[in-house]
Amino acid sequence: MNNGQKKKEIRVWCDGCYDMVHFGHANSLRQAKALGDVLIVGVHTDEEIAKHKGPPVFTQEERYKMVKAIKWVDQVVEGAPYVTTLETLDKYQCDFCVHGDDITVTADGIDTYHLVKEAGKYREVSRTAGVSTTDLVGRMLLLTREHFKRGDKEYSVALEHSSNLGTDSTARSPYTGCSQFLPTTQKIIQFSSGLSPKPTDRVVYVAGAFDLFHVGHLDFLAAAHKQGDFLIVGLHTDLEVNRYKGSNYPIMNLHERVLSVLACKYVHEVVIGAPYSVTADLMDHFKVDVVCHGMTQIAPGVNVTDPYLVPKERNCFKILDSGNTMTTEDIVQRIIRHRLEFEERNNKKEKKELAAVKAIAKKSVKQNGDCKITQQEPIKSH
Ligand code: CTP
Ligand code: C5P
C-alpha cells in the first residue's frame, strides 16, 4: 500500500580494487545498481591492495577517478577497508553488499565478505567471463596479435604458456585463469544509453582506438562532453588500429572496446567500426556539429590523407587539451616494467583461490557426501 508514503530507497554497496578498470567491473556495477536505487562503491587504497594482493597497476587516484566515471555509480568511497564490515554498510546507510561470484580473500586467506555474509547482507551477481586484469596483462606481455582471433587454437596455447610462466601449471583457478569473452547484442543493449540526440542538441563526434580504456581517455571524453549535448564515439576496427599502432595493438578487441567506452557516463552513442577518416557522409548522417581530437598525434590514413580533412574544411574541428598525457602504450610499459611483480601477484592470487575452492569442495563433500563443488547461485543473470 502506498498511502502517499515515499518508497524507501534501496542503497547498494560494492567494493573492490578496480585496478585496470574493464567492462567486467562495469558489468558487475550495472548488475548491482539494478538491485537497488543508489549505488555506492568503495575502492581500496594502494597500500591495502599491496598488502593483500600485490601492487596495483593504477594509483588510487586513477582508480577512484575511473570508477566515478562509470555510469551506474552514484558515489565513490575512497579508501574503503579490504574486509567489508557492517559498520561500513551502516555508515553509508547501505542495505546490502554486492560482489561477483568469485572468491576474494585477505592476505591470511579469510573471505573478505564473511561479516556481511553472516549478517545476511550479501548478494551475488554473475562475474563477466572472459575478462580480468590477469587476462589483459597476459595479452600485453604476449606481444602477439592472436587476441584478435579469439577462439583460435594458437592463441589459447600461447596464452596458456604465458599465464603459466613460473606457476604450477597443473591446476588453474576458475577465476584467475583466462577464458574468453563472448560478445552478445544483449550486452550491448544493457550497456547502451538508448538515447538519441534531440533536434536542438549540439552533437560532438570523436574517434579513436580507445584501447585499454584509461584515465587519459576519460579526461579527453570529459572535455569532449563539455563541447556539446550529445557525445558520439567512433571506434576504429582492430585491423585499422593495428595498421596505425602496429605491434600487438589493439590489446582489447573491438567488441571489448565498445563496452568499455559505453560504460563511461560522458558517452551517449558509439559507432562500432567507424571509418578512419571522418567523412561528409558520417557527419551528415549523425548531424555532427563539432569533431574533436586530443593532443596525441594524428596518424595519417592509408593514402597519407588527413582523417580530419572534411571537418577542417567545414570549420568544425577542434583540438582539446585534456591535461592528461597517459597513453595505452604507457600502461603496457608499466606492465612490462613490473612483470615479475605481476606474475608473483597472480601466482599468489591463484593459489589462494584454489585453496578456497578446495575448502568449499571439502565442505560440500562433508555435507552432501558428493564431490561436487558448490557455489552460491547468483541471484541475477548477467
Ligand atoms: N568482476 C566481475 N567480472 C570480472 C572481473 C571483476 O564481475 N570479469 C567483479 C568482481 O567480482 C568484484 C568487482 O568486479 O565484484 C571488483 O573486483 P576487483 O576487486 O577489482 O577484483 P578482480 O577484478 O576480480 O581482480 P582481477 O581482475 O585481478 O582478477
Ligand atoms: O589513442 P586513442 O585513439 O585511443 O585516442 C582516442 C582519443 O583520445 C584521441 O582524440 C586522443 O587524442 C585522445 N586522448 C587524449 N589524451 C590522452 C589519451 C588520448 O586526449 N591522454
Short mmCIF file of C-alpha atoms and ligand atoms in Angstrom, two decimals:
data_model
loop_
_atom_site.label_atom_id
_atom_site.label_comp_id
_atom_site.label_asym_id
_atom_site.label_seq_id
_atom_site.Cartn_x
_atom_site.Cartn_y
_atom_site.Cartn_z
CA MET A 1 0.00 0.00 0.00
CA ASN A 2 1.34 3.40 -0.93
CA ASN A 3 -0.64 5.71 1.45
CA GLY A 4 1.18 8.65 -0.09
CA GLN A 5 4.38 7.45 1.57
CA LYS A 6 7.59 7.56 -0.42
CA LYS A 7 9.03 4.09 -1.15
CA LYS A 8 12.22 3.51 0.81
CA GLU A 9 15.27 3.97 -1.33
CA ILE A 10 17.47 0.85 -1.56
CA ARG A 11 21.14 1.67 -1.18
CA VAL A 12 23.61 -0.87 -2.54
CA TRP A 13 27.27 -1.21 -1.54
CA CYS A 14 30.05 -2.67 -3.74
CA ASP A 15 33.77 -2.62 -3.10
CA GLY A 16 36.95 -3.77 -4.75
CA CYS A 17 40.35 -2.86 -6.15
CA TYR A 18 39.06 -1.81 -9.58
CA ASP A 19 42.57 -1.93 -10.96
CA MET A 20 42.79 -1.56 -14.75
CA VAL A 21 39.03 -0.99 -14.76
CA HIS A 22 37.44 -3.03 -17.54
CA PHE A 23 33.93 -3.79 -18.73
CA GLY A 24 33.80 -6.81 -16.35
CA HIS A 25 33.94 -4.39 -13.42
CA ALA A 26 31.42 -2.13 -15.13
CA ASN A 27 29.09 -5.08 -15.73
CA SER A 28 29.19 -6.06 -12.05
CA LEU A 29 28.31 -2.48 -11.09
CA ARG A 30 25.49 -2.43 -13.65
CA GLN A 31 24.02 -5.58 -12.11
CA ALA A 32 24.49 -4.23 -8.58
CA LYS A 33 22.71 -0.97 -9.44
CA ALA A 34 19.78 -2.97 -10.85
CA LEU A 35 19.28 -4.49 -7.37
CA GLY A 36 18.52 -1.11 -5.80
CA ASP A 37 18.22 2.64 -6.32
CA VAL A 38 21.56 4.12 -5.28
CA LEU A 39 24.97 2.53 -5.83
CA ILE A 40 27.88 3.36 -3.51
CA VAL A 41 31.27 1.90 -4.48
CA GLY A 42 34.17 1.56 -2.05
CA VAL A 43 37.62 1.49 -3.63
CA HIS A 44 40.67 0.23 -1.70
CA THR A 45 43.89 2.20 -1.28
CA ASP A 46 47.18 1.19 -2.93
CA GLU A 47 48.52 0.21 0.50
CA GLU A 48 45.62 -2.17 1.24
CA ILE A 49 45.85 -3.81 -2.18
CA ALA A 50 49.63 -4.21 -1.95
CA LYS A 51 49.18 -5.89 1.44
CA HIS A 52 46.52 -8.38 0.36
CA LYS A 53 47.03 -8.95 -3.34
CA GLY A 54 50.22 -7.30 -4.60
CA PRO A 55 50.90 -3.86 -6.12
CA PRO A 56 48.11 -2.41 -8.31
CA VAL A 57 48.85 -1.22 -11.86
CA PHE A 58 46.99 2.06 -11.35
CA THR A 59 47.30 4.50 -8.46
CA GLN A 60 44.40 5.01 -6.09
CA GLU A 61 43.71 8.49 -7.55
CA GLU A 62 43.47 6.97 -11.04
CA ARG A 63 41.29 4.11 -9.83
CA TYR A 64 38.93 6.45 -7.91
CA LYS A 65 38.50 8.60 -10.99
CA MET A 66 37.82 5.63 -13.28
CA VAL A 67 35.13 4.19 -11.00
CA LYS A 68 33.46 7.61 -10.57
CA ALA A 69 33.06 7.80 -14.36
CA ILE A 70 31.16 4.51 -14.67
CA LYS A 71 27.59 5.44 -15.45
CA TRP A 72 25.88 3.23 -12.88
CA VAL A 73 27.93 4.60 -9.95
CA ASP A 74 26.31 7.26 -7.75
CA GLN A 75 29.09 7.71 -5.18
CA VAL A 76 32.65 6.50 -4.62
CA VAL A 77 34.05 5.96 -1.13
CA GLU A 78 37.80 6.38 -1.31
CA GLY A 79 39.99 4.12 0.81
CA ALA A 80 37.31 1.55 1.70
CA PRO A 81 38.53 -1.27 4.01
CA TYR A 82 39.55 -4.58 2.36
CA VAL A 83 37.26 -6.62 4.59
CA THR A 84 33.69 -5.31 4.28
CA THR A 85 32.26 -4.55 7.72
CA LEU A 86 28.72 -3.93 8.92
CA GLU A 87 29.93 -0.57 10.26
CA THR A 88 30.84 0.46 6.71
CA LEU A 89 27.40 -0.52 5.40
CA ASP A 90 25.77 1.40 8.27
CA LYS A 91 27.97 4.46 7.77
CA TYR A 92 26.77 4.80 4.16
CA GLN A 93 23.24 3.59 5.00
CA CYS A 94 23.57 0.66 2.61
CA ASP A 95 21.07 -2.19 2.78
CA PHE A 96 23.43 -4.88 1.47
CA CYS A 97 26.72 -5.53 -0.27
CA VAL A 98 27.05 -6.96 -3.79
CA HIS A 99 30.02 -8.83 -5.27
CA GLY A 100 30.72 -11.05 -8.29
CA ASP A 101 30.56 -14.84 -7.84
CA ASP A 102 34.30 -15.27 -7.36
CA ILE A 103 36.21 -15.67 -4.12
CA THR A 104 38.04 -12.74 -2.56
CA VAL A 105 40.36 -13.44 0.33
CA THR A 106 42.69 -11.40 2.53
CA ALA A 107 46.45 -11.99 2.81
CA ASP A 108 45.57 -14.55 5.53
CA GLY A 109 43.12 -16.40 3.30
CA ILE A 110 39.99 -15.06 5.04
CA ASP A 111 36.88 -14.41 2.93
CA THR A 112 36.63 -10.60 2.73
CA TYR A 113 32.83 -10.84 2.82
CA HIS A 114 32.44 -13.20 5.80
CA LEU A 115 30.97 -10.49 8.07
CA VAL A 116 28.29 -9.32 5.64
CA LYS A 117 27.54 -12.93 4.62
CA GLU A 118 26.97 -13.91 8.27
CA ALA A 119 24.66 -10.93 8.72
CA GLY A 120 22.62 -11.87 5.61
CA LYS A 121 23.67 -8.64 3.93
CA TYR A 122 25.47 -10.17 0.96
CA ARG A 123 24.19 -10.62 -2.62
CA GLU A 124 25.96 -12.10 -5.58
CA VAL A 125 25.92 -11.23 -9.28
CA SER A 126 27.45 -13.14 -12.18
CA ARG A 127 31.07 -12.36 -12.86
CA THR A 128 31.69 -11.49 -16.52
CA ALA A 129 33.52 -14.44 -18.02
CA GLY A 130 36.45 -13.81 -20.32
CA VAL A 131 37.91 -10.62 -18.92
CA SER A 132 40.16 -10.00 -15.95
CA THR A 133 43.18 -7.91 -15.13
CA THR A 134 45.20 -11.12 -15.33
CA ASP A 135 43.97 -11.82 -18.86
CA LEU A 136 44.75 -8.28 -20.02
CA VAL A 137 48.24 -8.39 -18.52
CA GLY A 138 48.79 -11.72 -20.31
CA ARG A 139 47.84 -10.16 -23.65
CA MET A 140 50.23 -7.26 -23.13
CA LEU A 141 53.15 -9.49 -22.26
CA LEU A 142 52.49 -11.88 -25.14
CA LEU A 143 53.28 -9.31 -27.80
CA THR A 144 51.26 -11.24 -30.38
CA ARG A 145 48.14 -10.25 -32.24
CA GLU A 146 46.41 -13.53 -31.53
CA HIS A 147 43.82 -12.00 -29.23
CA PHE A 148 42.25 -10.50 -32.39
CA LYS A 149 41.19 -14.02 -33.26
CA ARG A 150 39.54 -15.16 -30.08
CA GLY A 151 38.78 -18.87 -30.12
CA ASP A 152 41.86 -19.53 -32.18
CA LYS A 153 43.78 -22.62 -31.02
CA GLU A 154 47.18 -20.98 -31.43
CA TYR A 155 46.04 -18.11 -29.19
CA SER A 156 44.84 -20.40 -26.43
CA VAL A 157 48.11 -22.33 -26.44
CA ALA A 158 50.18 -19.13 -26.36
CA LEU A 159 48.03 -17.67 -23.61
CA GLU A 160 48.29 -20.80 -21.52
CA HIS A 161 52.03 -20.70 -21.92
CA SER A 162 52.16 -17.06 -20.85
CA SER A 163 49.89 -17.43 -17.84
CA ASN A 164 51.77 -20.47 -16.62
CA LEU A 165 55.13 -18.73 -16.57
CA GLY A 166 56.69 -19.63 -13.28
CA THR A 167 53.47 -21.16 -11.93
CA ASP A 168 52.27 -24.59 -11.11
CA SER A 169 50.70 -25.50 -14.45
CA THR A 170 48.78 -28.48 -13.14
CA ALA A 171 45.90 -26.51 -11.63
CA ARG A 172 44.12 -23.33 -12.67
CA SER A 173 41.74 -21.26 -10.60
CA PRO A 174 38.34 -20.84 -12.29
CA TYR A 175 38.53 -17.08 -11.52
CA THR A 176 42.10 -16.04 -12.25
CA GLY A 177 42.51 -18.38 -15.24
CA CYS A 178 41.84 -16.91 -18.66
CA SER A 179 38.67 -17.66 -20.53
CA GLN A 180 37.05 -15.95 -23.44
CA PHE A 181 34.53 -13.17 -23.53
CA LEU A 182 31.61 -13.77 -25.89
CA PRO A 183 30.08 -10.51 -27.02
CA THR A 184 26.30 -10.51 -27.50
CA THR A 185 23.81 -7.92 -28.65
CA GLN A 186 22.15 -8.24 -25.23
CA LYS A 187 25.30 -7.00 -23.53
CA ILE A 188 25.48 -4.01 -25.88
CA ILE A 189 21.83 -3.19 -25.18
CA GLN A 190 22.46 -3.44 -21.41
CA PHE A 191 25.39 -1.03 -21.67
CA SER A 192 23.82 1.35 -24.18
CA SER A 193 22.18 4.63 -23.13
CA GLY A 194 19.43 4.00 -25.69
CA LEU A 195 19.25 7.77 -26.22
CA SER A 196 19.03 9.72 -29.47
CA PRO A 197 20.04 13.35 -29.80
CA LYS A 198 17.21 15.89 -29.54
CA PRO A 199 16.83 18.17 -32.60
CA THR A 200 18.29 21.07 -30.60
CA ASP A 201 21.27 19.09 -29.28
CA ARG A 202 24.79 20.05 -30.29
CA VAL A 203 26.36 16.76 -31.43
CA VAL A 204 30.04 16.10 -30.72
CA TYR A 205 31.97 13.37 -32.56
CA VAL A 206 35.34 11.88 -31.57
CA ALA A 207 37.06 8.78 -32.93
CA GLY A 208 39.97 6.57 -31.99
CA ALA A 209 41.12 3.21 -30.70
CA PHE A 210 40.23 3.74 -27.01
CA ASP A 211 42.24 0.63 -26.28
CA LEU A 212 42.59 -0.39 -22.58
CA PHE A 213 40.27 2.49 -21.70
CA HIS A 214 42.22 4.66 -19.24
CA VAL A 215 42.19 8.00 -17.37
CA GLY A 216 43.70 9.80 -20.39
CA HIS A 217 40.69 8.74 -22.48
CA LEU A 218 38.40 9.64 -19.61
CA ASP A 219 39.71 13.20 -19.24
CA PHE A 220 39.51 13.63 -23.01
CA LEU A 221 35.89 12.41 -23.11
CA ALA A 222 35.00 14.69 -20.18
CA ALA A 223 36.40 17.63 -22.19
CA ALA A 224 34.62 16.49 -25.40
CA HIS A 225 31.33 16.11 -23.50
CA LYS A 226 31.58 19.78 -22.47
CA GLN A 227 31.68 20.80 -26.15
CA GLY A 228 28.03 19.91 -26.69
CA ASP A 229 25.00 17.94 -25.53
CA PHE A 230 25.37 14.54 -27.19
CA LEU A 231 28.69 12.72 -27.48
CA ILE A 232 29.25 10.05 -30.16
CA VAL A 233 32.46 8.00 -30.05
CA GLY A 234 33.64 6.26 -33.24
CA LEU A 235 35.73 3.14 -32.61
CA HIS A 236 38.13 2.01 -35.31
CA THR A 237 38.26 -1.66 -36.28
CA ASP A 238 41.03 -3.92 -34.94
CA LEU A 239 42.71 -4.06 -38.34
CA GLU A 240 42.66 -0.28 -38.68
CA VAL A 241 44.10 0.21 -35.18
CA ASN A 242 46.79 -2.34 -35.92
CA ARG A 243 47.60 -0.54 -39.19
CA TYR A 244 48.42 2.72 -37.38
CA LYS A 245 49.60 1.43 -33.97
CA GLY A 246 51.44 -1.71 -35.15
CA SER A 247 52.87 -4.41 -32.84
CA ASN A 248 50.17 -6.32 -30.93
CA TYR A 249 47.70 -3.41 -30.74
CA PRO A 250 44.84 -3.21 -30.01
CA ILE A 251 45.11 -5.17 -26.75
CA MET A 252 41.31 -5.24 -26.47
CA ASN A 253 39.27 -6.23 -29.48
CA LEU A 254 36.54 -4.03 -30.95
CA HIS A 255 33.67 -5.63 -29.01
CA GLU A 256 35.51 -5.18 -25.74
CA ARG A 257 36.43 -1.59 -26.54
CA VAL A 258 32.77 -0.85 -27.36
CA LEU A 259 31.66 -1.96 -23.87
CA SER A 260 34.46 -0.07 -22.10
CA VAL A 261 33.50 3.17 -23.85
CA LEU A 262 29.74 2.64 -23.43
CA ALA A 263 30.23 2.24 -19.67
CA CYS A 264 31.55 5.81 -19.48
CA LYS A 265 28.98 8.33 -18.22
CA TYR A 266 30.01 11.01 -20.75
CA VAL A 267 29.25 8.83 -23.80
CA HIS A 268 25.81 8.70 -25.42
CA GLU A 269 26.47 6.59 -28.51
CA VAL A 270 29.22 4.50 -30.10
CA VAL A 271 29.88 3.80 -33.78
CA ILE A 272 31.15 0.22 -33.96
CA GLY A 273 33.95 0.14 -36.53
CA ALA A 274 34.00 3.81 -37.54
CA PRO A 275 35.80 4.82 -40.77
CA TYR A 276 39.30 6.15 -40.10
CA SER A 277 38.58 9.37 -42.00
CA VAL A 278 35.69 11.42 -40.69
CA THR A 279 33.66 11.57 -43.90
CA ALA A 280 30.97 14.00 -45.03
CA ASP A 281 28.51 11.09 -45.06
CA LEU A 282 29.24 10.26 -41.44
CA MET A 283 28.94 13.88 -40.33
CA ASP A 284 25.66 14.37 -42.18
CA HIS A 285 24.20 11.07 -41.01
CA PHE A 286 24.80 11.86 -37.33
CA LYS A 287 24.25 15.62 -37.77
CA VAL A 288 27.65 16.27 -36.19
CA ASP A 289 28.32 19.88 -35.12
CA VAL A 290 31.86 19.52 -33.85
CA VAL A 291 34.64 16.94 -34.27
CA CYS A 292 37.37 16.78 -31.61
CA HIS A 293 40.74 15.13 -31.16
CA GLY A 294 43.09 15.25 -28.16
CA MET A 295 46.74 16.28 -28.00
CA THR A 296 48.01 12.92 -29.26
CA GLN A 297 49.47 12.57 -32.72
CA ILE A 298 47.07 12.06 -35.62
CA ALA A 299 48.27 9.12 -37.74
CA PRO A 300 47.66 9.58 -41.47
CA GLY A 301 45.10 7.45 -43.33
CA VAL A 302 46.05 4.75 -45.85
CA ASN A 303 46.86 7.20 -48.66
CA VAL A 304 48.56 9.68 -46.28
CA THR A 305 45.31 11.63 -46.09
CA ASP A 306 44.40 13.74 -43.08
CA PRO A 307 41.49 11.88 -41.39
CA TYR A 308 40.05 15.22 -40.24
CA LEU A 309 40.14 16.95 -43.66
CA VAL A 310 36.34 17.18 -44.00
CA PRO A 311 35.62 18.63 -40.52
CA LYS A 312 38.53 21.06 -41.01
CA GLU A 313 37.07 22.21 -44.35
CA ARG A 314 33.70 22.65 -42.61
CA ASN A 315 35.38 24.68 -39.90
CA CYS A 316 34.16 22.43 -37.11
CA PHE A 317 37.33 20.66 -35.97
CA LYS A 318 38.75 21.27 -32.51
CA ILE A 319 41.88 20.03 -30.70
CA LEU A 320 41.20 19.53 -26.97
CA ASP A 321 43.82 19.53 -24.26
CA SER A 322 42.56 17.24 -21.52
CA GLY A 323 45.63 17.95 -19.42
CA ASN A 324 46.35 14.22 -19.17
CA THR A 325 49.19 12.61 -21.10
CA MET A 326 48.55 8.94 -20.32
CA THR A 327 48.52 6.60 -23.34
CA THR A 328 47.76 2.90 -23.89
CA GLU A 329 51.48 2.42 -24.58
CA ASP A 330 52.31 3.87 -21.11
CA ILE A 331 50.12 1.22 -19.49
CA VAL A 332 51.83 -1.56 -21.44
CA GLN A 333 55.20 -0.13 -20.36
CA ARG A 334 54.09 -0.09 -16.69
CA ILE A 335 53.14 -3.75 -17.01
CA ILE A 336 56.39 -4.73 -18.68
CA ARG A 337 58.42 -2.88 -16.02
CA HIS A 338 56.54 -4.68 -13.25
CA ARG A 339 56.28 -8.02 -14.99
CA LEU A 340 57.83 -10.09 -12.24
CA GLU A 341 55.73 -8.42 -9.54
CA PHE A 342 52.55 -9.14 -11.51
CA GLU A 343 53.47 -12.74 -12.14
CA GLU A 344 54.13 -13.19 -8.44
CA ARG A 345 50.85 -11.42 -7.60
CA ASN A 346 48.86 -13.65 -9.96
CA ASN A 347 50.51 -16.82 -8.71
CA LYS A 348 49.67 -15.81 -5.14
CA LYS A 349 46.10 -14.90 -6.05
CA GLU A 350 45.55 -18.14 -7.92
CA LYS A 351 46.96 -20.26 -5.10
CA LYS A 352 44.67 -18.56 -2.58
CA GLU A 353 41.66 -19.01 -4.87
CA LEU A 354 42.47 -22.68 -5.40
CA ALA A 355 42.78 -23.23 -1.66
CA ALA A 356 39.40 -21.56 -1.14
CA VAL A 357 37.81 -23.65 -3.93
CA LYS A 358 39.22 -26.82 -2.35
CA ALA A 359 37.90 -25.79 1.07
CA ILE A 360 34.42 -25.26 -0.39
CA ALA A 361 34.59 -28.65 -2.14
CA LYS A 362 35.63 -30.34 1.11
CA LYS A 363 32.75 -28.71 2.97
CA SER A 364 30.37 -29.79 0.23
CA VAL A 365 31.60 -33.42 0.36
CA LYS A 366 31.06 -33.42 4.12
CA GLN A 367 27.54 -32.03 3.75
CA ASN A 368 26.38 -33.99 0.68
CA GLY A 369 28.69 -36.98 0.53
CA ASP A 370 29.22 -35.88 -3.02
CA CYS A 371 32.33 -34.46 -4.71
CA LYS A 372 30.64 -31.55 -6.50
CA ILE A 373 31.99 -28.04 -5.96
CA THR A 374 29.02 -25.93 -4.94
CA GLN A 375 28.93 -22.21 -5.48
CA GLN A 376 26.27 -19.84 -4.32
CA GLU A 377 23.76 -19.33 -7.13
CA PRO A 378 23.97 -15.79 -8.46
CA ILE A 379 20.71 -14.05 -7.75
CA LYS A 380 20.54 -12.35 -11.09
CA SER A 381 21.56 -13.45 -14.55
CA HIS A 382 24.13 -11.35 -16.41
N1 CTP B 1 34.28 -8.56 -11.54
C1 CTP B 1 33.37 -9.15 -12.42
N2 CTP B 1 33.78 -9.67 -13.61
C2 CTP B 1 35.09 -9.64 -13.93
C3 CTP B 1 36.04 -9.04 -13.07
C4 CTP B 1 35.59 -8.49 -11.87
O1 CTP B 1 32.17 -9.19 -12.13
N3 CTP B 1 35.46 -10.19 -15.08
C5 CTP B 1 33.78 -8.01 -10.26
C6 CTP B 1 34.31 -8.77 -9.04
O2 CTP B 1 33.58 -9.96 -8.82
C7 CTP B 1 34.05 -7.75 -7.96
C8 CTP B 1 34.33 -6.40 -8.66
O3 CTP B 1 34.28 -6.70 -10.07
O4 CTP B 1 32.71 -7.77 -7.54
C9 CTP B 1 35.63 -5.79 -8.27
O5 CTP B 1 36.68 -6.71 -8.50
P1 CTP B 1 38.16 -6.45 -8.01
O6 CTP B 1 38.20 -6.34 -6.54
O7 CTP B 1 38.72 -5.28 -8.72
O8 CTP B 1 38.97 -7.75 -8.40
P2 CTP B 1 39.07 -8.56 -9.78
O9 CTP B 1 38.75 -7.68 -10.93
O10 CTP B 1 38.30 -9.80 -9.60
O11 CTP B 1 40.62 -8.88 -9.87
P3 CTP B 1 41.40 -9.48 -11.10
O12 CTP B 1 40.82 -8.92 -12.37
O13 CTP B 1 42.80 -9.03 -10.86
O14 CTP B 1 41.22 -10.95 -11.08
O1 C5P B 2 44.93 6.94 -28.86
P1 C5P B 2 43.43 6.77 -28.99
O2 C5P B 2 42.98 6.59 -30.40
O3 C5P B 2 42.88 5.76 -28.07
O4 C5P B 2 42.82 8.19 -28.52
C1 C5P B 2 41.44 8.48 -28.62
C2 C5P B 2 41.25 9.98 -28.38
O5 C5P B 2 41.63 10.30 -27.04
C3 C5P B 2 42.13 10.84 -29.29
O6 C5P B 2 41.43 12.01 -29.67
C4 C5P B 2 43.30 11.20 -28.38
O7 C5P B 2 43.96 12.39 -28.75
C5 C5P B 2 42.57 11.38 -27.05
N1 C5P B 2 43.47 11.27 -25.89
C6 C5P B 2 43.73 12.39 -25.11
N2 C5P B 2 44.57 12.31 -24.03
C7 C5P B 2 45.17 11.15 -23.72
C8 C5P B 2 44.93 9.98 -24.49
C9 C5P B 2 44.06 10.08 -25.57
O8 C5P B 2 43.22 13.48 -25.37
N3 C5P B 2 45.99 11.13 -22.69
#
